[in-house]
Amino acid sequence: MTLALRTAVAATLPSEERLDLQLAALPERDWAEVAALFARDLPELEVAVALPGAEPLAHALGRLRGLTVLEVQADGRLPERVEGPVLGDAVIVTRHLTDGLAELELLLRAEAAALRVRAVAVGVERTNCPGRTRLELQGLRVLSAVALADTPTGLKFEQRVPTKLRRVS
């Protein structure tokens, strides 16, 4: 259940700035609830690749599914692995999906590192932004815990999502 995440997000609406601060301060146990939903719906994987800020969600998912977790460095590079290259199927984990450009860049870097990215797990998705479309055009499955819409009065919980694009919550 994503009740803790939804409650934290609701407390910030309609402000985008407060949303970013609240997501950064969300305790790891709340991300663990979201990870449990993703763990249920993701295909078989070997690796979770965490964008900066998504480390708690990626580690919670890694513990639930027995995945190796790779944290993307501040400059966007994947970490060097002492035991050699990681091969296998991967999920990109991101805290906040907007335009999808950071996720697309990571997709290219992951594939260059011999990872096959199969999905993207998203804490909060902004439905007015092109992130989901860009990722799905690459053949990736996008799972989001909470969807927000940009409205003239600020951010609100999305209510227009078609059934085929429903969140995991």
CSV table of N, CA and C in Angstrom, one decimal:
chain,number,residue,atom,x,y,z
A,1,MET,N,0.8,-1.2,0.0
A,1,MET,CA,0.0,0.0,0.0
A,1,MET,C,0.9,1.2,0.0
A,2,THR,N,0.5,2.3,-0.7
A,2,THR,CA,1.2,3.5,-0.8
A,2,THR,C,0.6,4.6,0.1
A,3,LEU,N,0.0,4.3,1.1
A,3,LEU,CA,-0.7,5.3,2.0
A,3,LEU,C,0.3,6.3,2.5
A,4,ALA,N,1.4,5.9,3.0
A,4,ALA,CA,2.4,6.8,3.6
A,4,ALA,C,2.9,7.8,2.5
A,5,LEU,N,3.2,7.2,1.3
A,5,LEU,CA,3.7,8.1,0.2
A,5,LEU,C,2.6,9.0,-0.2
A,6,ARG,N,1.3,8.5,-0.4
A,6,ARG,CA,0.2,9.4,-0.8
A,6,ARG,C,0.0,10.5,0.2
A,7,THR,N,0.0,10.2,1.5
A,7,THR,CA,-0.2,11.1,2.6
A,7,THR,C,0.9,12.2,2.6
A,8,ALA,N,2.2,11.8,2.4
A,8,ALA,CA,3.3,12.7,2.3
A,8,ALA,C,3.1,13.6,1.1
A,9,VAL,N,2.7,13.1,0.0
A,9,VAL,CA,2.5,13.9,-1.2
A,9,VAL,C,1.4,14.9,-1.0
A,10,ALA,N,0.3,14.4,-0.5
A,10,ALA,CA,-0.9,15.2,-0.3
A,10,ALA,C,-0.6,16.4,0.6
A,11,ALA,N,0.3,16.3,1.6
A,11,ALA,CA,0.6,17.4,2.4
A,11,ALA,C,1.4,18.5,1.7
A,12,THR,N,1.9,18.2,0.6
A,12,THR,CA,2.7,19.2,-0.2
A,12,THR,C,2.0,19.9,-1.3
A,13,LEU,N,0.8,19.3,-1.7
A,13,LEU,CA,0.1,19.9,-2.8
A,13,LEU,C,-0.5,21.2,-2.5
A,14,PRO,N,-0.5,22.1,-3.4
A,14,PRO,CA,-0.2,22.0,-4.8
A,14,PRO,C,1.3,22.5,-5.2
A,15,SER,N,2.2,22.5,-4.2
A,15,SER,CA,3.5,23.1,-4.4
A,15,SER,C,4.5,22.0,-4.9
A,16,GLU,N,5.1,22.3,-6.0
A,16,GLU,CA,6.1,21.4,-6.6
A,16,GLU,C,7.4,21.5,-5.7
A,17,GLU,N,7.8,22.6,-5.2
A,17,GLU,CA,9.0,22.8,-4.4
A,17,GLU,C,8.8,21.9,-3.1
A,18,ARG,N,7.7,22.0,-2.5
A,18,ARG,CA,7.5,21.3,-1.2
A,18,ARG,C,7.4,19.8,-1.5
A,19,LEU,N,6.9,19.4,-2.7
A,19,LEU,CA,6.9,18.0,-3.1
A,19,LEU,C,8.3,17.4,-3.1
A,20,ASP,N,9.2,18.1,-3.8
A,20,ASP,CA,10.6,17.7,-3.9
A,20,ASP,C,11.3,17.5,-2.5
A,21,LEU,N,11.0,18.5,-1.6
A,21,LEU,CA,11.6,18.4,-0.3
A,21,LEU,C,11.0,17.3,0.5
A,22,GLN,N,9.7,17.0,0.4
A,22,GLN,CA,9.0,16.0,1.1
A,22,GLN,C,9.5,14.6,0.6
A,23,LEU,N,9.7,14.4,-0.7
A,23,LEU,CA,10.2,13.2,-1.2
A,23,LEU,C,11.6,12.9,-0.7
A,24,ALA,N,12.4,13.9,-0.6
A,24,ALA,CA,13.8,13.7,-0.1
A,24,ALA,C,13.8,13.3,1.3
A,25,ALA,N,12.8,13.8,2.1
A,25,ALA,CA,12.8,13.5,3.5
A,25,ALA,C,12.0,12.3,3.9
A,26,LEU,N,11.3,11.6,3.0
A,26,LEU,CA,10.5,10.5,3.3
A,26,LEU,C,11.3,9.3,3.9
A,27,PRO,N,10.9,8.8,5.0
A,27,PRO,CA,11.7,7.7,5.6
A,27,PRO,C,11.8,6.4,4.8
A,28,GLU,N,12.8,5.7,5.0
A,28,GLU,CA,13.0,4.5,4.2
A,28,GLU,C,11.9,3.4,4.4
A,29,ARG,N,11.3,3.4,5.6
A,29,ARG,CA,10.2,2.4,5.8
A,29,ARG,C,9.0,2.7,4.9
A,30,ASP,N,8.8,4.0,4.6
A,30,ASP,CA,7.7,4.4,3.7
A,30,ASP,C,8.0,4.0,2.2
A,31,TRP,N,9.3,4.1,1.9
A,31,TRP,CA,9.7,3.7,0.5
A,31,TRP,C,9.6,2.1,0.4
A,32,ALA,N,9.7,1.4,1.6
A,32,ALA,CA,9.7,0.0,1.6
A,32,ALA,C,8.2,-0.5,1.2
A,33,GLU,N,7.2,0.3,1.6
A,33,GLU,CA,5.8,-0.1,1.3
A,33,GLU,C,5.6,0.0,-0.2
A,34,VAL,N,6.2,1.0,-0.8
A,34,VAL,CA,6.1,1.2,-2.3
A,34,VAL,C,6.9,0.1,-3.0
A,35,ALA,N,8.1,-0.2,-2.5
A,35,ALA,CA,8.9,-1.3,-3.1
A,35,ALA,C,8.1,-2.6,-3.1
A,36,ALA,N,7.4,-2.9,-2.0
A,36,ALA,CA,6.6,-4.1,-2.0
A,36,ALA,C,5.6,-4.2,-3.1
A,37,LEU,N,5.0,-3.1,-3.5
A,37,LEU,CA,4.1,-3.1,-4.6
A,37,LEU,C,4.8,-3.4,-5.9
A,38,PHE,N,6.0,-2.7,-6.1
A,38,PHE,CA,6.8,-2.9,-7.3
A,38,PHE,C,7.3,-4.4,-7.4
A,39,ALA,N,7.7,-4.9,-6.2
A,39,ALA,CA,8.3,-6.3,-6.2
A,39,ALA,C,7.2,-7.3,-6.7
A,40,ARG,N,6.0,-7.0,-6.4
A,40,ARG,CA,4.9,-7.9,-6.8
A,40,ARG,C,4.7,-7.9,-8.3
A,41,ASP,N,4.9,-6.7,-8.9
A,41,ASP,CA,4.5,-6.5,-10.3
A,41,ASP,C,5.6,-6.5,-11.3
A,42,LEU,N,6.8,-6.5,-10.9
A,42,LEU,CA,8.0,-6.5,-11.8
A,42,LEU,C,8.3,-7.9,-12.3
A,43,PRO,N,8.9,-8.0,-13.5
A,43,PRO,CA,9.3,-9.3,-14.0
A,43,PRO,C,10.6,-9.8,-13.2
A,44,GLU,N,11.1,-10.9,-13.6
A,44,GLU,CA,12.3,-11.4,-13.0
A,44,GLU,C,13.5,-10.5,-13.4
A,45,LEU,N,14.2,-10.1,-12.4
A,45,LEU,CA,15.3,-9.1,-12.6
A,45,LEU,C,16.6,-9.5,-11.8
A,46,GLU,N,17.7,-9.0,-12.1
A,46,GLU,CA,18.9,-9.2,-11.4
A,46,GLU,C,19.4,-7.9,-10.7
A,47,VAL,N,19.1,-6.8,-11.3
A,47,VAL,CA,19.7,-5.5,-10.9
A,47,VAL,C,18.7,-4.4,-10.8
A,48,ALA,N,18.8,-3.6,-9.8
A,48,ALA,CA,18.1,-2.3,-9.7
A,48,ALA,C,19.1,-1.2,-9.8
A,49,VAL,N,18.8,-0.3,-10.7
A,49,VAL,CA,19.7,0.9,-10.9
A,49,VAL,C,19.0,2.1,-10.4
A,50,ALA,N,19.6,2.7,-9.4
A,50,ALA,CA,18.9,3.9,-8.7
A,50,ALA,C,19.5,5.2,-9.2
A,51,LEU,N,18.6,6.1,-9.7
A,51,LEU,CA,19.0,7.4,-10.0
A,51,LEU,C,19.2,8.2,-8.6
A,52,PRO,N,20.0,9.2,-8.6
A,52,PRO,CA,20.2,10.0,-7.4
A,52,PRO,C,18.8,10.4,-6.7
A,53,GLY,N,18.7,10.1,-5.5
A,53,GLY,CA,17.4,10.4,-4.7
A,53,GLY,C,16.5,9.2,-4.6
A,54,ALA,N,16.7,8.2,-5.4
A,54,ALA,CA,15.9,7.0,-5.4
A,54,ALA,C,16.5,5.8,-4.7
A,55,GLU,N,17.7,6.1,-4.0
A,55,GLU,CA,18.4,5.0,-3.4
A,55,GLU,C,17.6,4.2,-2.3
A,56,PRO,N,16.8,4.9,-1.4
A,56,PRO,CA,16.0,4.2,-0.5
A,56,PRO,C,15.0,3.2,-1.1
A,57,LEU,N,14.4,3.7,-2.2
A,57,LEU,CA,13.4,2.8,-2.9
A,57,LEU,C,14.1,1.7,-3.5
A,58,ALA,N,15.2,1.9,-4.2
A,58,ALA,CA,16.0,0.8,-4.9
A,58,ALA,C,16.5,-0.2,-3.9
A,59,HIS,N,17.0,0.2,-2.7
A,59,HIS,CA,17.5,-0.7,-1.7
A,59,HIS,C,16.4,-1.5,-1.1
A,60,ALA,N,15.3,-0.9,-0.9
A,60,ALA,CA,14.1,-1.7,-0.4
A,60,ALA,C,13.7,-2.7,-1.4
A,61,LEU,N,13.6,-2.3,-2.7
A,61,LEU,CA,13.3,-3.3,-3.7
A,61,LEU,C,14.3,-4.4,-3.8
A,62,GLY,N,15.6,-4.0,-3.7
A,62,GLY,CA,16.7,-5.0,-3.8
A,62,GLY,C,16.6,-6.0,-2.6
A,63,ARG,N,16.2,-5.6,-1.4
A,63,ARG,CA,16.1,-6.5,-0.3
A,63,ARG,C,14.9,-7.5,-0.5
A,64,LEU,N,13.8,-6.9,-1.1
A,64,LEU,CA,12.6,-7.8,-1.3
A,64,LEU,C,12.8,-8.8,-2.4
A,65,ARG,N,13.5,-8.4,-3.4
A,65,ARG,CA,13.7,-9.3,-4.6
A,65,ARG,C,15.0,-9.9,-4.8
A,66,GLY,N,16.0,-9.6,-3.8
A,66,GLY,CA,17.3,-10.2,-3.9
A,66,GLY,C,18.1,-9.6,-5.1
A,67,LEU,N,17.9,-8.3,-5.3
A,67,LEU,CA,18.6,-7.7,-6.5
A,67,LEU,C,19.9,-7.0,-6.1
A,68,THR,N,20.8,-6.9,-7.0
A,68,THR,CA,22.0,-6.1,-6.8
A,68,THR,C,21.6,-4.7,-7.1
A,69,VAL,N,21.9,-3.7,-6.2
A,69,VAL,CA,21.6,-2.3,-6.4
A,69,VAL,C,22.8,-1.5,-6.8
A,70,LEU,N,22.6,-0.9,-7.9
A,70,LEU,CA,23.7,0.0,-8.4
A,70,LEU,C,23.2,1.5,-8.3
A,71,GLU,N,24.0,2.3,-7.6
A,71,GLU,CA,23.6,3.7,-7.4
A,71,GLU,C,24.3,4.5,-8.4
A,72,VAL,N,23.6,5.3,-9.2
A,72,VAL,CA,24.2,6.2,-10.2
A,72,VAL,C,24.9,7.3,-9.5
A,73,GLN,N,26.1,7.6,-10.0
A,73,GLN,CA,27.0,8.6,-9.4
A,73,GLN,C,26.4,10.0,-9.8
A,74,ALA,N,26.8,11.0,-9.1
A,74,ALA,CA,26.3,12.4,-9.3
A,74,ALA,C,26.5,12.8,-10.8
A,75,ASP,N,27.6,12.4,-11.4
A,75,ASP,CA,27.8,12.8,-12.8
A,75,ASP,C,27.1,11.9,-13.8
A,76,GLY,N,26.2,11.0,-13.3
A,76,GLY,CA,25.4,10.2,-14.2
A,76,GLY,C,26.0,8.8,-14.6
A,77,ARG,N,27.2,8.6,-14.1
A,77,ARG,CA,27.8,7.3,-14.5
A,77,ARG,C,27.4,6.2,-13.5
A,78,LEU,N,27.4,5.0,-14.0
A,78,LEU,CA,27.2,3.8,-13.2
A,78,LEU,C,28.5,3.5,-12.4
A,79,PRO,N,28.4,3.0,-11.2
A,79,PRO,CA,29.6,2.7,-10.4
A,79,PRO,C,30.5,1.6,-11.0
A,80,GLU,N,31.8,1.7,-10.8
A,80,GLU,CA,32.7,0.7,-11.3
A,80,GLU,C,32.5,-0.5,-10.3
A,81,ARG,N,32.4,-1.7,-10.9
A,81,ARG,CA,32.2,-2.9,-10.1
A,81,ARG,C,33.5,-3.7,-10.0
A,82,VAL,N,34.0,-4.0,-8.8
A,82,VAL,CA,35.2,-4.7,-8.6
A,82,VAL,C,35.1,-6.1,-9.2
A,83,GLU,N,34.0,-6.8,-9.0
A,83,GLU,CA,33.9,-8.2,-9.5
A,83,GLU,C,33.6,-8.3,-10.9
A,84,GLY,N,33.7,-7.2,-11.7
A,84,GLY,CA,33.5,-7.3,-13.1
A,84,GLY,C,32.1,-6.8,-13.5
A,85,PRO,N,31.8,-6.9,-14.8
A,85,PRO,CA,30.6,-6.3,-15.3
A,85,PRO,C,29.3,-7.1,-14.8
A,86,VAL,N,28.3,-6.4,-14.6
A,86,VAL,CA,27.0,-7.0,-14.2
A,86,VAL,C,26.2,-7.3,-15.4
A,87,LEU,N,25.8,-8.5,-15.6
A,87,LEU,CA,25.0,-8.8,-16.8
A,87,LEU,C,23.6,-9.2,-16.3
A,88,GLY,N,22.6,-8.9,-17.0
A,88,GLY,CA,21.3,-9.3,-16.6
A,88,GLY,C,20.2,-8.3,-16.9
A,89,ASP,N,19.0,-8.6,-16.5
A,89,ASP,CA,17.9,-7.7,-16.6
A,89,ASP,C,17.8,-6.8,-15.4
A,90,ALA,N,17.4,-5.5,-15.7
A,90,ALA,CA,17.4,-4.5,-14.7
A,90,ALA,C,16.2,-3.6,-14.7
A,91,VAL,N,16.0,-3.0,-13.6
A,91,VAL,CA,14.9,-2.0,-13.5
A,91,VAL,C,15.6,-0.7,-13.1
A,92,ILE,N,15.2,0.4,-13.7
A,92,ILE,CA,15.6,1.7,-13.3
A,92,ILE,C,14.7,2.2,-12.3
A,93,VAL,N,15.2,2.7,-11.2
A,93,VAL,CA,14.4,3.2,-10.1
A,93,VAL,C,14.6,4.7,-10.0
A,94,THR,N,13.5,5.5,-10.0
A,94,THR,CA,13.5,6.9,-9.9
A,94,THR,C,12.5,7.4,-9.0
A,95,ARG,N,12.8,8.5,-8.3
A,95,ARG,CA,11.9,9.0,-7.3
A,95,ARG,C,10.8,9.9,-7.9
A,96,HIS,N,11.1,10.6,-9.0
A,96,HIS,CA,10.2,11.6,-9.5
A,96,HIS,C,10.3,11.6,-11.0
A,97,LEU,N,9.4,11.1,-11.8
A,97,LEU,CA,9.4,11.1,-13.2
A,97,LEU,C,8.8,12.3,-13.8
A,98,THR,N,9.5,13.1,-14.6
A,98,THR,CA,9.0,14.2,-15.3
A,98,THR,C,9.1,14.1,-16.8
A,99,ASP,N,10.2,14.6,-17.3
A,99,ASP,CA,10.5,14.5,-18.8
A,99,ASP,C,11.1,13.2,-19.2
A,100,GLY,N,11.6,12.4,-18.3
A,100,GLY,CA,12.2,11.1,-18.7
A,100,GLY,C,13.6,11.2,-19.3
A,101,LEU,N,14.2,12.4,-19.3
A,101,LEU,CA,15.5,12.5,-20.0
A,101,LEU,C,16.6,11.8,-19.1
A,102,ALA,N,16.6,12.0,-17.8
A,102,ALA,CA,17.6,11.3,-17.0
A,102,ALA,C,17.4,9.8,-17.0
A,103,GLU,N,16.2,9.3,-17.1
A,103,GLU,CA,16.0,7.9,-17.2
A,103,GLU,C,16.4,7.3,-18.6
A,104,LEU,N,16.2,8.1,-19.6
A,104,LEU,CA,16.7,7.7,-21.0
A,104,LEU,C,18.2,7.7,-21.0
A,105,GLU,N,18.9,8.7,-20.4
A,105,GLU,CA,20.3,8.7,-20.4
A,105,GLU,C,20.8,7.5,-19.6
A,106,LEU,N,20.2,7.2,-18.5
A,106,LEU,CA,20.6,6.0,-17.7
A,106,LEU,C,20.3,4.7,-18.5
A,107,LEU,N,19.3,4.6,-19.3
A,107,LEU,CA,19.0,3.5,-20.1
A,107,LEU,C,20.2,3.2,-21.0
A,108,LEU,N,20.6,4.3,-21.7
A,108,LEU,CA,21.8,4.1,-22.6
A,108,LEU,C,23.0,3.7,-21.9
A,109,ARG,N,23.3,4.3,-20.8
A,109,ARG,CA,24.5,3.9,-20.0
A,109,ARG,C,24.4,2.4,-19.5
A,110,ALA,N,23.2,2.0,-19.0
A,110,ALA,CA,23.0,0.7,-18.5
A,110,ALA,C,23.2,-0.3,-19.7
A,111,GLU,N,22.6,0.0,-20.8
A,111,GLU,CA,22.8,-1.0,-21.9
A,111,GLU,C,24.3,-1.1,-22.4
A,112,ALA,N,25.0,0.0,-22.3
A,112,ALA,CA,26.4,0.0,-22.6
A,112,ALA,C,27.2,-0.8,-21.6
A,113,ALA,N,26.6,-1.0,-20.4
A,113,ALA,CA,27.3,-1.8,-19.3
A,113,ALA,C,26.7,-3.2,-19.3
A,114,ALA,N,26.1,-3.6,-20.4
A,114,ALA,CA,25.6,-5.0,-20.6
A,114,ALA,C,24.4,-5.3,-19.7
A,115,LEU,N,23.6,-4.3,-19.4
A,115,LEU,CA,22.3,-4.5,-18.6
A,115,LEU,C,21.2,-4.4,-19.6
A,116,ARG,N,20.2,-5.2,-19.5
A,116,ARG,CA,19.0,-5.2,-20.3
A,116,ARG,C,17.9,-4.5,-19.4
A,117,VAL,N,17.6,-3.3,-19.6
A,117,VAL,CA,16.6,-2.6,-18.8
A,117,VAL,C,15.2,-3.0,-19.3
A,118,ARG,N,14.4,-3.5,-18.4
A,118,ARG,CA,13.1,-4.0,-18.7
A,118,ARG,C,12.0,-3.1,-18.2
A,119,ALA,N,12.2,-2.3,-17.2
A,119,ALA,CA,11.2,-1.5,-16.6
A,119,ALA,C,11.7,-0.3,-15.8
A,120,VAL,N,10.8,0.6,-15.5
A,120,VAL,CA,11.2,1.8,-14.7
A,120,VAL,C,10.2,1.8,-13.6
A,121,ALA,N,10.7,1.9,-12.3
A,121,ALA,CA,9.8,2.0,-11.1
A,121,ALA,C,9.9,3.4,-10.7
A,122,VAL,N,8.8,4.1,-10.5
A,122,VAL,CA,8.7,5.5,-10.3
A,122,VAL,C,7.9,5.7,-9.0
A,123,GLY,N,8.5,6.5,-8.1
A,123,GLY,CA,7.7,6.9,-6.9
A,123,GLY,C,6.6,7.8,-7.2
A,124,VAL,N,6.9,9.0,-7.8
A,124,VAL,CA,5.8,9.9,-8.2
A,124,VAL,C,6.0,10.3,-9.7
A,125,GLU,N,4.9,10.1,-10.4
A,125,GLU,CA,4.9,10.4,-11.9
A,125,GLU,C,4.1,11.7,-12.1
A,126,ARG,N,4.6,12.6,-12.9
A,126,ARG,CA,3.9,13.8,-13.4
A,126,ARG,C,3.3,13.4,-14.7
A,127,THR,N,2.0,13.3,-14.8
A,127,THR,CA,1.3,12.8,-16.0
A,127,THR,C,1.3,13.8,-17.1
A,128,ASN,N,1.5,15.1,-16.9
A,128,ASN,CA,1.5,16.1,-17.9
A,128,ASN,C,2.8,16.2,-18.6
A,129,CYS,N,3.8,15.5,-18.1
A,129,CYS,CA,5.2,15.5,-18.7
A,129,CYS,C,5.3,14.3,-19.6
A,130,PRO,N,6.3,14.4,-20.5
A,130,PRO,CA,6.4,13.3,-21.5
A,130,PRO,C,7.2,12.1,-21.1
A,131,GLY,N,7.6,12.0,-19.8
A,131,GLY,CA,8.4,10.9,-19.3
A,131,GLY,C,7.9,9.5,-19.6
A,132,ARG,N,6.7,9.2,-19.2
A,132,ARG,CA,6.1,7.9,-19.5
A,132,ARG,C,6.2,7.5,-21.0
A,133,THR,N,5.7,8.4,-21.8
A,133,THR,CA,5.7,8.2,-23.2
A,133,THR,C,7.0,7.9,-23.8
A,134,ARG,N,8.0,8.7,-23.4
A,134,ARG,CA,9.4,8.5,-23.9
A,134,ARG,C,9.9,7.1,-23.5
A,135,LEU,N,9.6,6.7,-22.3
A,135,LEU,CA,10.2,5.4,-21.8
A,135,LEU,C,9.4,4.3,-22.5
A,136,GLU,N,8.1,4.4,-22.6
A,136,GLU,CA,7.3,3.3,-23.2
A,136,GLU,C,7.7,3.2,-24.7
A,137,LEU,N,8.0,4.2,-25.4
A,137,LEU,CA,8.5,4.1,-26.7
A,137,LEU,C,9.8,3.4,-26.9
A,138,GLN,N,10.5,3.2,-25.8
A,138,GLN,CA,11.7,2.4,-25.8
A,138,GLN,C,11.5,1.0,-25.4
A,139,GLY,N,10.2,0.6,-25.2
A,139,GLY,CA,9.8,-0.7,-24.9
A,139,GLY,C,9.9,-1.0,-23.4
A,140,LEU,N,9.9,0.0,-22.6
A,140,LEU,CA,10.0,-0.2,-21.1
A,140,LEU,C,8.6,-0.2,-20.5
A,141,ARG,N,8.5,-1.0,-19.5
A,141,ARG,CA,7.3,-1.0,-18.7
A,141,ARG,C,7.5,0.1,-17.6
A,142,VAL,N,6.5,1.0,-17.4
A,142,VAL,CA,6.6,2.0,-16.4
A,142,VAL,C,5.6,1.7,-15.3
A,143,LEU,N,6.1,1.6,-14.0
A,143,LEU,CA,5.2,1.4,-12.9
A,143,LEU,C,5.4,2.6,-12.0
A,144,SER,N,4.3,3.2,-11.6
A,144,SER,CA,4.3,4.4,-10.8
A,144,SER,C,3.4,4.2,-9.6
A,145,ALA,N,3.9,4.7,-8.4
A,145,ALA,CA,3.1,4.5,-7.2
A,145,ALA,C,2.1,5.6,-7.0
A,146,VAL,N,2.4,6.8,-7.4
A,146,VAL,CA,1.5,8.0,-7.3
A,146,VAL,C,1.6,8.8,-8.6
A,147,ALA,N,0.5,9.2,-9.1
A,147,ALA,CA,0.5,10.1,-10.3
A,147,ALA,C,-0.1,11.4,-10.0
A,148,LEU,N,0.6,12.5,-10.4
A,148,LEU,CA,0.2,13.8,-10.2
A,148,LEU,C,0.0,14.6,-11.5
A,149,ALA,N,-1.0,15.4,-11.5
A,149,ALA,CA,-1.3,16.2,-12.7
A,149,ALA,C,-1.0,17.7,-12.4
A,150,ASP,N,-0.4,18.4,-13.4
A,150,ASP,CA,-0.2,19.8,-13.3
A,150,ASP,C,-1.5,20.5,-13.7
A,151,THR,N,-2.0,21.4,-12.8
A,151,THR,CA,-3.3,22.1,-13.1
A,151,THR,C,-3.0,23.6,-13.0
A,152,PRO,N,-3.9,24.4,-13.4
A,152,PRO,CA,-3.7,25.9,-13.2
A,152,PRO,C,-3.5,26.3,-11.8
A,153,THR,N,-4.1,25.5,-10.8
A,153,THR,CA,-3.9,25.8,-9.4
A,153,THR,C,-2.8,25.1,-8.7
A,154,GLY,N,-2.0,24.4,-9.5
A,154,GLY,CA,-0.9,23.6,-8.9
A,154,GLY,C,-1.0,22.1,-9.1
A,155,LEU,N,-0.3,21.3,-8.4
A,155,LEU,CA,-0.3,19.9,-8.5
A,155,LEU,C,-1.5,19.3,-7.8
A,156,LYS,N,-2.1,18.3,-8.4
A,156,LYS,CA,-3.2,17.5,-7.8
A,156,LYS,C,-3.0,16.1,-8.2
A,157,PHE,N,-3.6,15.2,-7.4
A,157,PHE,CA,-3.6,13.8,-7.7
A,157,PHE,C,-4.3,13.6,-9.1
A,158,GLU,N,-3.7,12.8,-9.9
A,158,GLU,CA,-4.3,12.5,-11.2
A,158,GLU,C,-5.5,11.7,-11.1
A,159,GLN,N,-6.6,12.1,-11.9
A,159,GLN,CA,-7.8,11.3,-11.9
A,159,GLN,C,-8.2,10.9,-13.3
A,160,ARG,N,-7.4,11.2,-14.3
A,160,ARG,CA,-7.8,11.0,-15.7
A,160,ARG,C,-7.0,9.7,-16.2
A,161,VAL,N,-6.4,8.9,-15.4
A,161,VAL,CA,-5.6,7.9,-15.9
A,161,VAL,C,-6.4,6.7,-16.5
A,162,PRO,N,-6.2,6.4,-17.8
A,162,PRO,CA,-7.0,5.2,-18.3
A,162,PRO,C,-6.6,3.9,-17.6
A,163,THR,N,-7.5,3.0,-17.6
A,163,THR,CA,-7.3,1.7,-16.9
A,163,THR,C,-6.0,1.0,-17.2
A,164,LYS,N,-5.6,1.0,-18.5
A,164,LYS,CA,-4.4,0.3,-18.9
A,164,LYS,C,-3.1,1.0,-18.4
A,165,LEU,N,-3.2,2.3,-17.9
A,165,LEU,CA,-2.1,2.9,-17.3
A,165,LEU,C,-2.2,3.1,-15.8
A,166,ARG,N,-3.1,2.4,-15.2
A,166,ARG,CA,-3.2,2.6,-13.7
A,166,ARG,C,-1.9,2.3,-13.0
A,167,ARG,N,-1.8,3.0,-11.9
A,167,ARG,CA,-0.7,2.9,-11.0
A,167,ARG,C,-0.7,1.5,-10.3
A,168,VAL,N,0.3,1.1,-9.7
A,168,VAL,CA,0.3,-0.1,-9.0
A,168,VAL,C,-0.4,-0.1,-7.7
A,169,SER,N,-0.7,1.1,-7.2
A,169,SER,CA,-1.4,1.2,-5.9
A,169,SER,C,-2.9,1.2,-6.1
